[in-house]
CSV table of C-alpha atoms in Angstrom, one decimal:
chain,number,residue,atom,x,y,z
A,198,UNK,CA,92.4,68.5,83.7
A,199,UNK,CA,93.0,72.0,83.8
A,200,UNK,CA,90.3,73.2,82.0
A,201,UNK,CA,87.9,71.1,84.4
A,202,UNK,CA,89.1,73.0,87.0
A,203,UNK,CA,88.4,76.5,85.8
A,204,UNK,CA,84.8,75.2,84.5
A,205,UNK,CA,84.2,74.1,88.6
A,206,UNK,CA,85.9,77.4,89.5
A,207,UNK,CA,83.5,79.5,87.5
A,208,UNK,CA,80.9,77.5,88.2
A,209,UNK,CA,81.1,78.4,91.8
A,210,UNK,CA,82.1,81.4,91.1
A,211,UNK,CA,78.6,82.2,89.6
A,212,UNK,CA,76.5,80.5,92.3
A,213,UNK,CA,79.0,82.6,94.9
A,214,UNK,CA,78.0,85.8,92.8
A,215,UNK,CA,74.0,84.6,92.3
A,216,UNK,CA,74.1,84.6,96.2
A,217,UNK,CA,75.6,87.8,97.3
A,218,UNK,CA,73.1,89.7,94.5
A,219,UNK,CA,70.5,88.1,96.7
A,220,UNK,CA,71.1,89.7,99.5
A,221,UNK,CA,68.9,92.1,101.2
A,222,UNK,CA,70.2,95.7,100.6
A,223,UNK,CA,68.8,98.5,103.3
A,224,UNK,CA,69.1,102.6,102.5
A,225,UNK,CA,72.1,103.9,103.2
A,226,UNK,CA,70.4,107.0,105.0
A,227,UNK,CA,68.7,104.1,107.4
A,228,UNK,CA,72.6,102.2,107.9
A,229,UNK,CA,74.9,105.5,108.4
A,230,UNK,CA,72.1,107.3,110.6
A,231,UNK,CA,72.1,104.0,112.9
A,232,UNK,CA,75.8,104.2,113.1
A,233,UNK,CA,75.9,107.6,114.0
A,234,UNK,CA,73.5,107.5,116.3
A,235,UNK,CA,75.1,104.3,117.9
A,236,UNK,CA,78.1,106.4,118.3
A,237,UNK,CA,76.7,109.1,119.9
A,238,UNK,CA,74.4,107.1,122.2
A,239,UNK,CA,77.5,105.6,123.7
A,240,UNK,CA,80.1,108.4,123.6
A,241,UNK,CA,80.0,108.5,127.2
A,242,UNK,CA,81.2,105.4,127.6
A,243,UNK,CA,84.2,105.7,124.9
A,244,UNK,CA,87.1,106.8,127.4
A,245,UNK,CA,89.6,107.2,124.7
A,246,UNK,CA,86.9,110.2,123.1
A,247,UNK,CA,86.0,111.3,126.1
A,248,UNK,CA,88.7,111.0,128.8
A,249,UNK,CA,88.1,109.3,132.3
A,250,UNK,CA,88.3,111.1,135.7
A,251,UNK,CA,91.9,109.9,137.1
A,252,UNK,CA,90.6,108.3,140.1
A,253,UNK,CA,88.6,105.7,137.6
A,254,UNK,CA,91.4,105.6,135.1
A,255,UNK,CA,93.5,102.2,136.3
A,256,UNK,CA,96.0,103.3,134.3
A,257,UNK,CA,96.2,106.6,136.4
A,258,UNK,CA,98.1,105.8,139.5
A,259,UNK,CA,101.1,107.6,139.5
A,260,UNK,CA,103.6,105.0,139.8
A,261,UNK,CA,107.0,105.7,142.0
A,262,UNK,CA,110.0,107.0,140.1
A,263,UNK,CA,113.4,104.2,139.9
A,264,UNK,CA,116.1,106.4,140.6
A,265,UNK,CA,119.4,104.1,140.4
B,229,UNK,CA,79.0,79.2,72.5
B,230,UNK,CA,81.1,77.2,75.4
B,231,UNK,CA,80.0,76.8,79.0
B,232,UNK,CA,83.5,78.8,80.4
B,233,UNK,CA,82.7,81.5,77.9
B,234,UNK,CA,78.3,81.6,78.8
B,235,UNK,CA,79.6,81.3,83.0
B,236,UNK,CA,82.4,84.2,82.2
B,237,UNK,CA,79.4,86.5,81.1
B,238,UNK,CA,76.9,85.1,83.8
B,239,UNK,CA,79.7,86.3,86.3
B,240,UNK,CA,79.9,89.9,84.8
B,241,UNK,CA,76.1,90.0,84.5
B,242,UNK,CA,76.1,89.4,87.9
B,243,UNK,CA,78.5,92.2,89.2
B,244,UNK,CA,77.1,94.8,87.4
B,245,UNK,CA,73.5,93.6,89.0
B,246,UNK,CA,75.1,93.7,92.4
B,247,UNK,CA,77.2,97.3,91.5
B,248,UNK,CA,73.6,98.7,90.4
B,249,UNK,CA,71.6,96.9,93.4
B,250,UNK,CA,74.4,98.9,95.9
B,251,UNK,CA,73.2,102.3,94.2
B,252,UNK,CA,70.0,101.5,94.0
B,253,UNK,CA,70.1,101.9,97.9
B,254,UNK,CA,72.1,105.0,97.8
B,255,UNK,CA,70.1,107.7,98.4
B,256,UNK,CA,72.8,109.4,100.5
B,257,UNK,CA,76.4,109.8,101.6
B,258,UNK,CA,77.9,109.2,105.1
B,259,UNK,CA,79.3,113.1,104.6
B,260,UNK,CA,75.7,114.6,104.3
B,261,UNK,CA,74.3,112.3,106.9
B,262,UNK,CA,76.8,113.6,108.9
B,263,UNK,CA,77.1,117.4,108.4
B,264,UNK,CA,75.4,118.3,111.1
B,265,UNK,CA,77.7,117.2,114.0
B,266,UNK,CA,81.1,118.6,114.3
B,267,UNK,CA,84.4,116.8,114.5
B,268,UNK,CA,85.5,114.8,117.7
B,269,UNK,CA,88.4,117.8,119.2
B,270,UNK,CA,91.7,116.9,118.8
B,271,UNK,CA,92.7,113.8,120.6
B,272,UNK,CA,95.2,114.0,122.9
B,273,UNK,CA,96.4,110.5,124.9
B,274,UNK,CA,99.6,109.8,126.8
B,275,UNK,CA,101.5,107.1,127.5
B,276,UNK,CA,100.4,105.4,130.8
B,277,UNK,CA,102.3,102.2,130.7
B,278,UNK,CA,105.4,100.9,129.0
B,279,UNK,CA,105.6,97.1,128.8
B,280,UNK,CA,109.6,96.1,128.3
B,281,UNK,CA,110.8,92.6,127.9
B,282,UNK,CA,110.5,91.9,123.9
B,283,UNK,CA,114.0,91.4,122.5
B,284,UNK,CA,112.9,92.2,119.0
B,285,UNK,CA,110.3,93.9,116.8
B,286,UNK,CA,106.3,92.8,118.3
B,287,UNK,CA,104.4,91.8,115.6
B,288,UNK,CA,100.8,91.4,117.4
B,289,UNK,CA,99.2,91.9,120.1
B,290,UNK,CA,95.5,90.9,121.2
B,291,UNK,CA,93.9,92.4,124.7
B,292,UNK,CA,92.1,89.5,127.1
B,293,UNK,CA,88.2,90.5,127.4
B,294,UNK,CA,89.3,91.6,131.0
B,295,UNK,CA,90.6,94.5,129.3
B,296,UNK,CA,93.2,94.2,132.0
B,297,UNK,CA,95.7,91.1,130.4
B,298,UNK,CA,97.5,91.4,127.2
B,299,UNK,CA,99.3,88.8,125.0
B,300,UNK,CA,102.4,89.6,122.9
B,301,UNK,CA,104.3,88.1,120.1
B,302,UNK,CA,107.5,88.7,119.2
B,303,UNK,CA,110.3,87.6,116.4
B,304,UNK,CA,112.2,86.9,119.4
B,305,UNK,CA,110.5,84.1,119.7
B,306,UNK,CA,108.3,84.8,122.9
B,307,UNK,CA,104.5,85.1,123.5
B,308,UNK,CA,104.3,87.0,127.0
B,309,UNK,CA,101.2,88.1,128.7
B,310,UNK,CA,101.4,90.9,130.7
B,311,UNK,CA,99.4,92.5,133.3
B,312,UNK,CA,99.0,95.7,131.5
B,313,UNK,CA,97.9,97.9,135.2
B,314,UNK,CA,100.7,97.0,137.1
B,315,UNK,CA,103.3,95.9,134.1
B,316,UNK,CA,104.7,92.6,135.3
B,317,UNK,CA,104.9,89.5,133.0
B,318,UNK,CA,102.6,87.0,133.9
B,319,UNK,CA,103.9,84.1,131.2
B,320,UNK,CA,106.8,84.2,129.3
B,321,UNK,CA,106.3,81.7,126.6
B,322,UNK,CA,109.2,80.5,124.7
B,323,UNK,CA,107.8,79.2,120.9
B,324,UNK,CA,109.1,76.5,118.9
B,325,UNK,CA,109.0,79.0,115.9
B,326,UNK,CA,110.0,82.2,115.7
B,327,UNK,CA,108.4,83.4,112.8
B,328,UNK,CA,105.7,84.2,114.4
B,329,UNK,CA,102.5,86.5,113.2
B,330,UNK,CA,99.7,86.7,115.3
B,331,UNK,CA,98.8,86.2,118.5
B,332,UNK,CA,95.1,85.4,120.6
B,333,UNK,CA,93.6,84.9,123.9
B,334,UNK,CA,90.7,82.9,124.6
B,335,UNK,CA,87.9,85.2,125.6
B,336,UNK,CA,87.6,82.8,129.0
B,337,UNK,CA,91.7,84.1,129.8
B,338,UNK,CA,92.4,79.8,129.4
B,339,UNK,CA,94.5,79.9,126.6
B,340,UNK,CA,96.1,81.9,123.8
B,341,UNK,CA,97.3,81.1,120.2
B,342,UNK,CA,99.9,82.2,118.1
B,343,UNK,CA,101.3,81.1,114.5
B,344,UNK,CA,103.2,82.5,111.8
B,345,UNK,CA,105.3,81.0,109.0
B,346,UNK,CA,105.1,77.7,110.2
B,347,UNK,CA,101.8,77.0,108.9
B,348,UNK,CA,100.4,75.9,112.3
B,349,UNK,CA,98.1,77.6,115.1
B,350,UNK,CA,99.8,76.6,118.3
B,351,UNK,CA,97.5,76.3,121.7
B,352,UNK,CA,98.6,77.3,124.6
B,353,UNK,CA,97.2,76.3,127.8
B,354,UNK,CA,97.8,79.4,130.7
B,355,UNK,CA,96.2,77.5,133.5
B,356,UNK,CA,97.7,73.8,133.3
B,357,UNK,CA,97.8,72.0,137.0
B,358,UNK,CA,101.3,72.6,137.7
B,359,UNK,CA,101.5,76.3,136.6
B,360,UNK,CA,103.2,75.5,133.7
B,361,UNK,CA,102.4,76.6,130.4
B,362,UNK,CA,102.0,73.9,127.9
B,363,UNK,CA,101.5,73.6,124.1
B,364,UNK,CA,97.9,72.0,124.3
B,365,UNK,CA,97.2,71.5,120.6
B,366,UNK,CA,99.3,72.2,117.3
B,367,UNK,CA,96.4,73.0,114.5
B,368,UNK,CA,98.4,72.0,110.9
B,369,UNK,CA,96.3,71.8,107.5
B,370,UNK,CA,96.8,75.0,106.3
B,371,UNK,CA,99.6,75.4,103.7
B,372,UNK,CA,100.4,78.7,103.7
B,373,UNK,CA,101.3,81.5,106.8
B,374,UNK,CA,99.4,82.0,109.5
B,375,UNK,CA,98.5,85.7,109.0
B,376,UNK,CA,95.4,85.8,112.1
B,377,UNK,CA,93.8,83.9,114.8
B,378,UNK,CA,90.7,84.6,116.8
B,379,UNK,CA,89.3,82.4,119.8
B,380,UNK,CA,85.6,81.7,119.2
B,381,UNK,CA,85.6,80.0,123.1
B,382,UNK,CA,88.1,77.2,124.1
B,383,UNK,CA,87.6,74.6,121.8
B,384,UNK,CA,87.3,76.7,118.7
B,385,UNK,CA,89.4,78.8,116.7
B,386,UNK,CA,89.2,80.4,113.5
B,387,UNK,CA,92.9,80.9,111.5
B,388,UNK,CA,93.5,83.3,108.2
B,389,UNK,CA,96.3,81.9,105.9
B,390,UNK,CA,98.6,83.1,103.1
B,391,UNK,CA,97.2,80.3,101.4
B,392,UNK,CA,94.1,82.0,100.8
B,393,UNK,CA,91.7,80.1,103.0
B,394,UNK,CA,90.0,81.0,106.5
B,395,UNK,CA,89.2,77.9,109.2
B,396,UNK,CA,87.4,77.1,112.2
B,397,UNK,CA,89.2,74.4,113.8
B,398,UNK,CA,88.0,71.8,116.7
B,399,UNK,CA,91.0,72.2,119.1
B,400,UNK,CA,89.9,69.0,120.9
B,401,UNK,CA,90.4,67.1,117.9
B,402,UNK,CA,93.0,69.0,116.1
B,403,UNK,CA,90.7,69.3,112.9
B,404,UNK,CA,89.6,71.7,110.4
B,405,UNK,CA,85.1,72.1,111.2
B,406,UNK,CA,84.9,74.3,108.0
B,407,UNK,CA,87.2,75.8,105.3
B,408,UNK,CA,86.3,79.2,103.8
B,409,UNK,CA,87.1,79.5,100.6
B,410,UNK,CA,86.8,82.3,98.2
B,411,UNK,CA,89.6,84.7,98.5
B,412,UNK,CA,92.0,84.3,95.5
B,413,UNK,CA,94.8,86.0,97.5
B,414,UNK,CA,96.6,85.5,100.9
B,415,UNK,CA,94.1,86.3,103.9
B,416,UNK,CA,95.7,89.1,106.1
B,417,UNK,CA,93.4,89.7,108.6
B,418,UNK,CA,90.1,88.5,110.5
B,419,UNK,CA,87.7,89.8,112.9
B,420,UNK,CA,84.9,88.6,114.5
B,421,UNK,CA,81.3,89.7,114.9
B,422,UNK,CA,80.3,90.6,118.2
B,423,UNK,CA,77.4,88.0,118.5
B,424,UNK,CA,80.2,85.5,117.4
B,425,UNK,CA,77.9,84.1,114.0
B,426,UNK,CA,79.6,86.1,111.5
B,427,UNK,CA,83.5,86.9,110.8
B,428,UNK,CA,85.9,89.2,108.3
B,429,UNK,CA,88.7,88.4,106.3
B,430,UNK,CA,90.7,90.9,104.4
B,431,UNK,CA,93.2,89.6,101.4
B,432,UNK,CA,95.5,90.2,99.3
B,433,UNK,CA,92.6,90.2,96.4
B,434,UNK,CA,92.2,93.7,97.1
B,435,UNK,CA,88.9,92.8,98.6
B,436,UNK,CA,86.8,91.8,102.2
B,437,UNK,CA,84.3,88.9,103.0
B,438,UNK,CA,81.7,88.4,105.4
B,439,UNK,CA,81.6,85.0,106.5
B,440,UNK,CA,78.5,82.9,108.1
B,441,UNK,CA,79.8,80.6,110.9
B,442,UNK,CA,76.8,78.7,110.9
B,443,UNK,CA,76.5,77.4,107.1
B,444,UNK,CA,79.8,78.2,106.1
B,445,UNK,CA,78.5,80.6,103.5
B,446,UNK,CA,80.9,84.1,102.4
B,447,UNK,CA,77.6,86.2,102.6
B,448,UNK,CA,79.2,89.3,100.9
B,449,UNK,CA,82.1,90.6,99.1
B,450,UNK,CA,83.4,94.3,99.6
B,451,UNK,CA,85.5,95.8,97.3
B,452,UNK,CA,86.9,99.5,96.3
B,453,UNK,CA,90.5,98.8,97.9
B,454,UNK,CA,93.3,99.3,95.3
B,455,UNK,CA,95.8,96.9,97.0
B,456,UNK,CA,95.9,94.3,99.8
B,457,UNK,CA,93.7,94.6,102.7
B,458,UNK,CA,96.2,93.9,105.6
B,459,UNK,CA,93.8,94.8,108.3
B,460,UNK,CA,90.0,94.3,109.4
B,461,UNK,CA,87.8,95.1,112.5
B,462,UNK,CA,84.3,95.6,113.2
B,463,UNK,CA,82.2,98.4,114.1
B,464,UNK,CA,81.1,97.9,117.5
B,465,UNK,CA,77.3,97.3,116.7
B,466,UNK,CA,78.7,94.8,114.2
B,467,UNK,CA,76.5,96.7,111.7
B,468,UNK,CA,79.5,98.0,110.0
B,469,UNK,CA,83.3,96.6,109.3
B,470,UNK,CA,86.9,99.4,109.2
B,471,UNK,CA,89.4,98.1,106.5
B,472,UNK,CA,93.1,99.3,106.5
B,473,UNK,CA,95.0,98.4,103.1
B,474,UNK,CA,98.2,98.8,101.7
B,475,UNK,CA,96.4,101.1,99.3
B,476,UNK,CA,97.1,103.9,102.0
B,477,UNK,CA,93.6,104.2,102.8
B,478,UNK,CA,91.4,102.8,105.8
B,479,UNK,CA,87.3,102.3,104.6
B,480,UNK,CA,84.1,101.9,106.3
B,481,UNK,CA,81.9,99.4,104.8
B,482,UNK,CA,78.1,99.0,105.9
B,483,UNK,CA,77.2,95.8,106.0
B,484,UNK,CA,73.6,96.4,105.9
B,485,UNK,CA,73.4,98.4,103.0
B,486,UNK,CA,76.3,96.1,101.2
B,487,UNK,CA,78.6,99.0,100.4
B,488,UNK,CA,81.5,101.5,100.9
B,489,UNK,CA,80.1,104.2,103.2
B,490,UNK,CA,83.6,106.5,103.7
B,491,UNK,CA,87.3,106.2,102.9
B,492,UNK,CA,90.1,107.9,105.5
B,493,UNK,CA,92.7,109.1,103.7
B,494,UNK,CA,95.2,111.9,103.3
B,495,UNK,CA,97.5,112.9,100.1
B,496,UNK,CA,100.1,113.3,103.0
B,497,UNK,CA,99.8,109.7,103.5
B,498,UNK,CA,101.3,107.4,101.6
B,499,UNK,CA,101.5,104.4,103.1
B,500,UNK,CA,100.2,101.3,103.9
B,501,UNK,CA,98.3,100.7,107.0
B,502,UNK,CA,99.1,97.8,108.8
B,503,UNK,CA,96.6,97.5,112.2
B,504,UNK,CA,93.3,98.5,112.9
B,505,UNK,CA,91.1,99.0,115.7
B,506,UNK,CA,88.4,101.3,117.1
B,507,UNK,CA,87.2,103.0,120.4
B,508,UNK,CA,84.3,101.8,122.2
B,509,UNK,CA,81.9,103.5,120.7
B,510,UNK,CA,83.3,103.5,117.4
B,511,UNK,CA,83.6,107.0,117.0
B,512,UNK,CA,87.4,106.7,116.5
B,513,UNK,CA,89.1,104.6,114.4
B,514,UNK,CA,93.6,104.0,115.8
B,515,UNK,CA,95.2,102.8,111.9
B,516,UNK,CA,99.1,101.8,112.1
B,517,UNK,CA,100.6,102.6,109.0
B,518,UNK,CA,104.2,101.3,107.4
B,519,UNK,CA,105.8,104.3,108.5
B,520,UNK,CA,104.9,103.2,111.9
B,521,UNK,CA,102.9,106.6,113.0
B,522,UNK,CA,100.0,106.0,114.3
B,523,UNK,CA,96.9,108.0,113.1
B,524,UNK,CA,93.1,108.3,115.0
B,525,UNK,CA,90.1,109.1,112.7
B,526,UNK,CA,86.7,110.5,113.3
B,527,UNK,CA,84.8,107.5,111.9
B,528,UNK,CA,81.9,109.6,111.3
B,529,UNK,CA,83.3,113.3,109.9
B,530,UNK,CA,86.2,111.0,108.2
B,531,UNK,CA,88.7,113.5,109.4
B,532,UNK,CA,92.4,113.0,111.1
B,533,UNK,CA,91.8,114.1,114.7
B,534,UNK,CA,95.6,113.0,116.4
B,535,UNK,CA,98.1,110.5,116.3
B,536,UNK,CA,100.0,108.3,119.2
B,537,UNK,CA,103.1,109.7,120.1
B,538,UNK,CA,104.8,111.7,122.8
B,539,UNK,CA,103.3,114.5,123.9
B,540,UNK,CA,106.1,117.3,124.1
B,541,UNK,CA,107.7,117.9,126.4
B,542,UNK,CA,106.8,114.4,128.6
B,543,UNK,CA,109.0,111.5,127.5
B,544,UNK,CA,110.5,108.0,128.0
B,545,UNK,CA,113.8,109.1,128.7
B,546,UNK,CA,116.0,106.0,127.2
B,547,UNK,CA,119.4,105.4,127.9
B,548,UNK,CA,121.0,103.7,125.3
B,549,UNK,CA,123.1,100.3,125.6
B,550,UNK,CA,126.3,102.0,126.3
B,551,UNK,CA,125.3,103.0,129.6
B,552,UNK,CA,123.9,100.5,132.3
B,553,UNK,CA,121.4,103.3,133.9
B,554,UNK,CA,117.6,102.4,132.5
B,555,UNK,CA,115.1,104.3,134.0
B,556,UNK,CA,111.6,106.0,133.0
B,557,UNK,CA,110.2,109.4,133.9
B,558,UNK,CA,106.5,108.9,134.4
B,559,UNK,CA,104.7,111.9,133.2
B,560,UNK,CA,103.3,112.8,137.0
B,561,UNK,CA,107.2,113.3,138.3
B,562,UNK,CA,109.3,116.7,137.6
B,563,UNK,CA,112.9,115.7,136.8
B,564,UNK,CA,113.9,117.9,134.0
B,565,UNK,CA,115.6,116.4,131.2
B,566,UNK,CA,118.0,118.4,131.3
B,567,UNK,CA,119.6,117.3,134.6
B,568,UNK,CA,120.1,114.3,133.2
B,569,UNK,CA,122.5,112.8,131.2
B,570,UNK,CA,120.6,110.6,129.0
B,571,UNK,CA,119.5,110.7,125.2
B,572,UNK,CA,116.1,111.6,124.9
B,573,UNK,CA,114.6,109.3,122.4
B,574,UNK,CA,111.9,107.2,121.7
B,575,UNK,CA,109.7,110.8,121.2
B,576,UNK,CA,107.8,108.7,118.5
B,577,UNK,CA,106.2,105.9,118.6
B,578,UNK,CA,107.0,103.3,116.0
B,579,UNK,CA,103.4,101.4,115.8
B,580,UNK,CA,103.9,97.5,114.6
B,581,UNK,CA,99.9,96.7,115.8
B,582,UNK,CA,97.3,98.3,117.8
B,583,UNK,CA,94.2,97.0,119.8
B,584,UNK,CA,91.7,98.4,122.1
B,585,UNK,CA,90.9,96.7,125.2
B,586,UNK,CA,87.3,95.8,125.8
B,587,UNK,CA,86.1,98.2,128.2
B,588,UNK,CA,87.4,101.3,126.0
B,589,UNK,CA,89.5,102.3,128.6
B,590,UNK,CA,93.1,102.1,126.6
B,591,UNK,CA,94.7,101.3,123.8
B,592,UNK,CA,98.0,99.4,123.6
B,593,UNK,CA,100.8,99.8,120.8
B,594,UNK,CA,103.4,97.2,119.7
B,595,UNK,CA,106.3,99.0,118.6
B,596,UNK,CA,109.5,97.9,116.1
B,597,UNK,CA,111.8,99.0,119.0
B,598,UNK,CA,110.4,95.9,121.0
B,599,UNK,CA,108.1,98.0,123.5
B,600,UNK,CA,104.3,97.8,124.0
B,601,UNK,CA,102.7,101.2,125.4
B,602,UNK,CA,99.2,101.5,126.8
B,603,UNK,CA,97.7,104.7,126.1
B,604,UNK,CA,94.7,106.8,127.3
């Protein structure tokens, strides 16, 4: 019956919603200052921020030109 | 008063609890935080490779950890997987559907997936005996499109589906492990964590779930998008997930801290964004938007810093059908254009997907004009 069906939907719903509220919530000044600092810890390694040296780029040899 | 009526109340009780919980922890913004590092320069990349063999528009793409091989789906019917340094096709795999949607590779390089509108995850095994590739399993349960699939190793496999549900799957055995249910719209998009115990899904319910793999639980609900969420990735650390939505915005949720932490977004742009992915160190965030530019964010300053096109004055020179002459000018030769006789075209490129290879070191395009590009 279909009103069975929405009391087992809410009803999940509610322990779904009891569950996430649990969660443990940290500062937001402790999260984004992680993230940044993850970012700029391992900005050297990001090639696409901060370019690669051709001879270490394998996308870099020049390739021959297919004149037909 | 009736129990549907008492749980209706419970459920908005609860919201507002979580809503006040997320301020609670508040005590800053991502732009103050931030003000005192300056924006990543403007972002130039070029085109380093062109992949061409589609025969149609490619609708997904997905990098092999080797950061080297790349598989490709097409509404021409074909997966192939190319070997993105030196261009040549590696497999050409013809699929029994052509409605295809996503594609995967195995993080071990021993198989890829691919599904679409038929419902089904199709296996595919790269390395069979004879050198041929073989369907290996056909994954059906799910009745609605196959939107995403991600390889958790070689005998599992989680799916997203237009009928609202997420799976991991035993490929061995062909059989749903867990069902994630929650989402009450079509699930567009998944990503997973990188220590593999946690994944994504973004829906058309406007809204984003973390998902344990190891009870089956959604852990948390993000929300703040005003339309579908077509696209999903995580932060590098995993501490944090990047949303793309049909809204015409891309967001940055914390995970830790359960909430919204930025939104990218121009009044220029207006449309949706179809594909997400970030740089290495997830200081840039590559969106593909509906209009098929391709835009790169500064995660942190939440700024436009470049887009993926042409640079001037370098260019795939493209002659059309009507002549039989094909060729490419790489940028590191010195024909002028002008000596030739060709149409110069394909200045922009028309982003279908996007993905970053593992390593950082490029990022690869699918365009509508059936060409891949790999860019650094």
């Amino acid at each position: 019956m279909s009103s069975n069906s929405n009391l087992t939907t809410m009803r999940r719903l509610v322990e779904q919603l009891k569950l996430e509220a649990s969660v443990e919530r940290i500062k937001v000044s402790k999260a984004a200052a992680e993230l940044q600092q993850y970012c700029l810890q391992n900005a050297y390694k990001d090639a696409l921020l901060v370019g690669v040296p051709a001879g270490s780029n394998p996308f870099r040899e020049p390739r021959s030109c297919a004149l037909l | 008063m009736g129990e549907l009526e008492q749980l209706r109340q419970e459920a908005e009780l609860l919201k507002k609890q979580i809503e006040e919980a997320r301020k609670g922890v508040a005590d800053t913004t991502l732009a103050e935080l931030t003000s005192g590092i300056e924006v990543v320069g403007r972002v130039q990349m070029k085109t380093r490779r062109t992949l061409r063999g589609h025969l149609a528009k490619i609708y997904a793409l997905h990098w092999s950890t080797d950061s080297r091989l790349m598989v490709s789906a097409s509404q021409d019917g074909k997966l192939i997987v190319w070997d993105t340094y030196t261009t040549n096709k590696v497999n050409a795999i013809p699929l029994r559907s052509s409605w295809v949607m996503t594609c995967a590779y195995a993080p071990s390089g021993n198989f890829v997936a691919c599904g679409g509108l038929d419902n089904m995850c199709s296996i595919y095994n790269l390395k069979t005996r004879d050198g041929n590739v073989k369907v290996s399993r056909e994954l059906t349960a799910h009745s609605g499109y196959l939107s995403c699939c991600r390889f958790l190793n070689d005998n599992e496999i989680i799916t997203s589906s237009g009928d609202t549900t997420c799976a991991v799957w035993d490929i061995e055995t062909g059989t749903q492990k867990t069902v994630f249910m929650g989402h009450t719209g079509d699930c567009m998009s998944l990503a997973v964590s990188p220590d593999l115990n946690l994944f994504i899904s973004g829906a058309c319910d406007w809204s984003a779930k973390l998902w344990d793999l190891r009870d089956g639980n959604c852990r948390q609900t993000f929300i703040g998008h005003e339309s579908d969420i077509n696209a999903i990735c995580f932060f590098p650390s995993g501490n944090a997930i990047c949303t793309g939505s049909d809204d015409a915005t891309c967001k940055l949720y914390d995970l830790r801290s359960d909430q919204e932490l930025t939104s990218y977004s121009q009044e220029s742009i207006i449309c949706g964004i179809t594909s997400i992915s970030m740089s290495r160190s997830g200081r840039m965030i590559l969106a593909g938007y509906d209009d098929f530019n391709c835009n790169i964010w500064d995660t942190l300053k939440a700024e436009r810093i470049g887009e993926c096109s042409s640079e001037p004055g370098h260019s795939d020179l493209i002659m059309e059908p009507l002549s039989i002459l094909l060729f490419q000018v790489w940028t590191d030769c010195s024909l002028p254009p002008l000596l030739l006789s060709g149409v110069l075209a394909g200045h922009d490129n028309r982003v279908s997907c996007i993905g970053v290879n593992e390593d950082g070191m490029a990022a690869a395009t699918g365009s509508w004009d059936s060409f891949l590009k790999i860019w650094n």
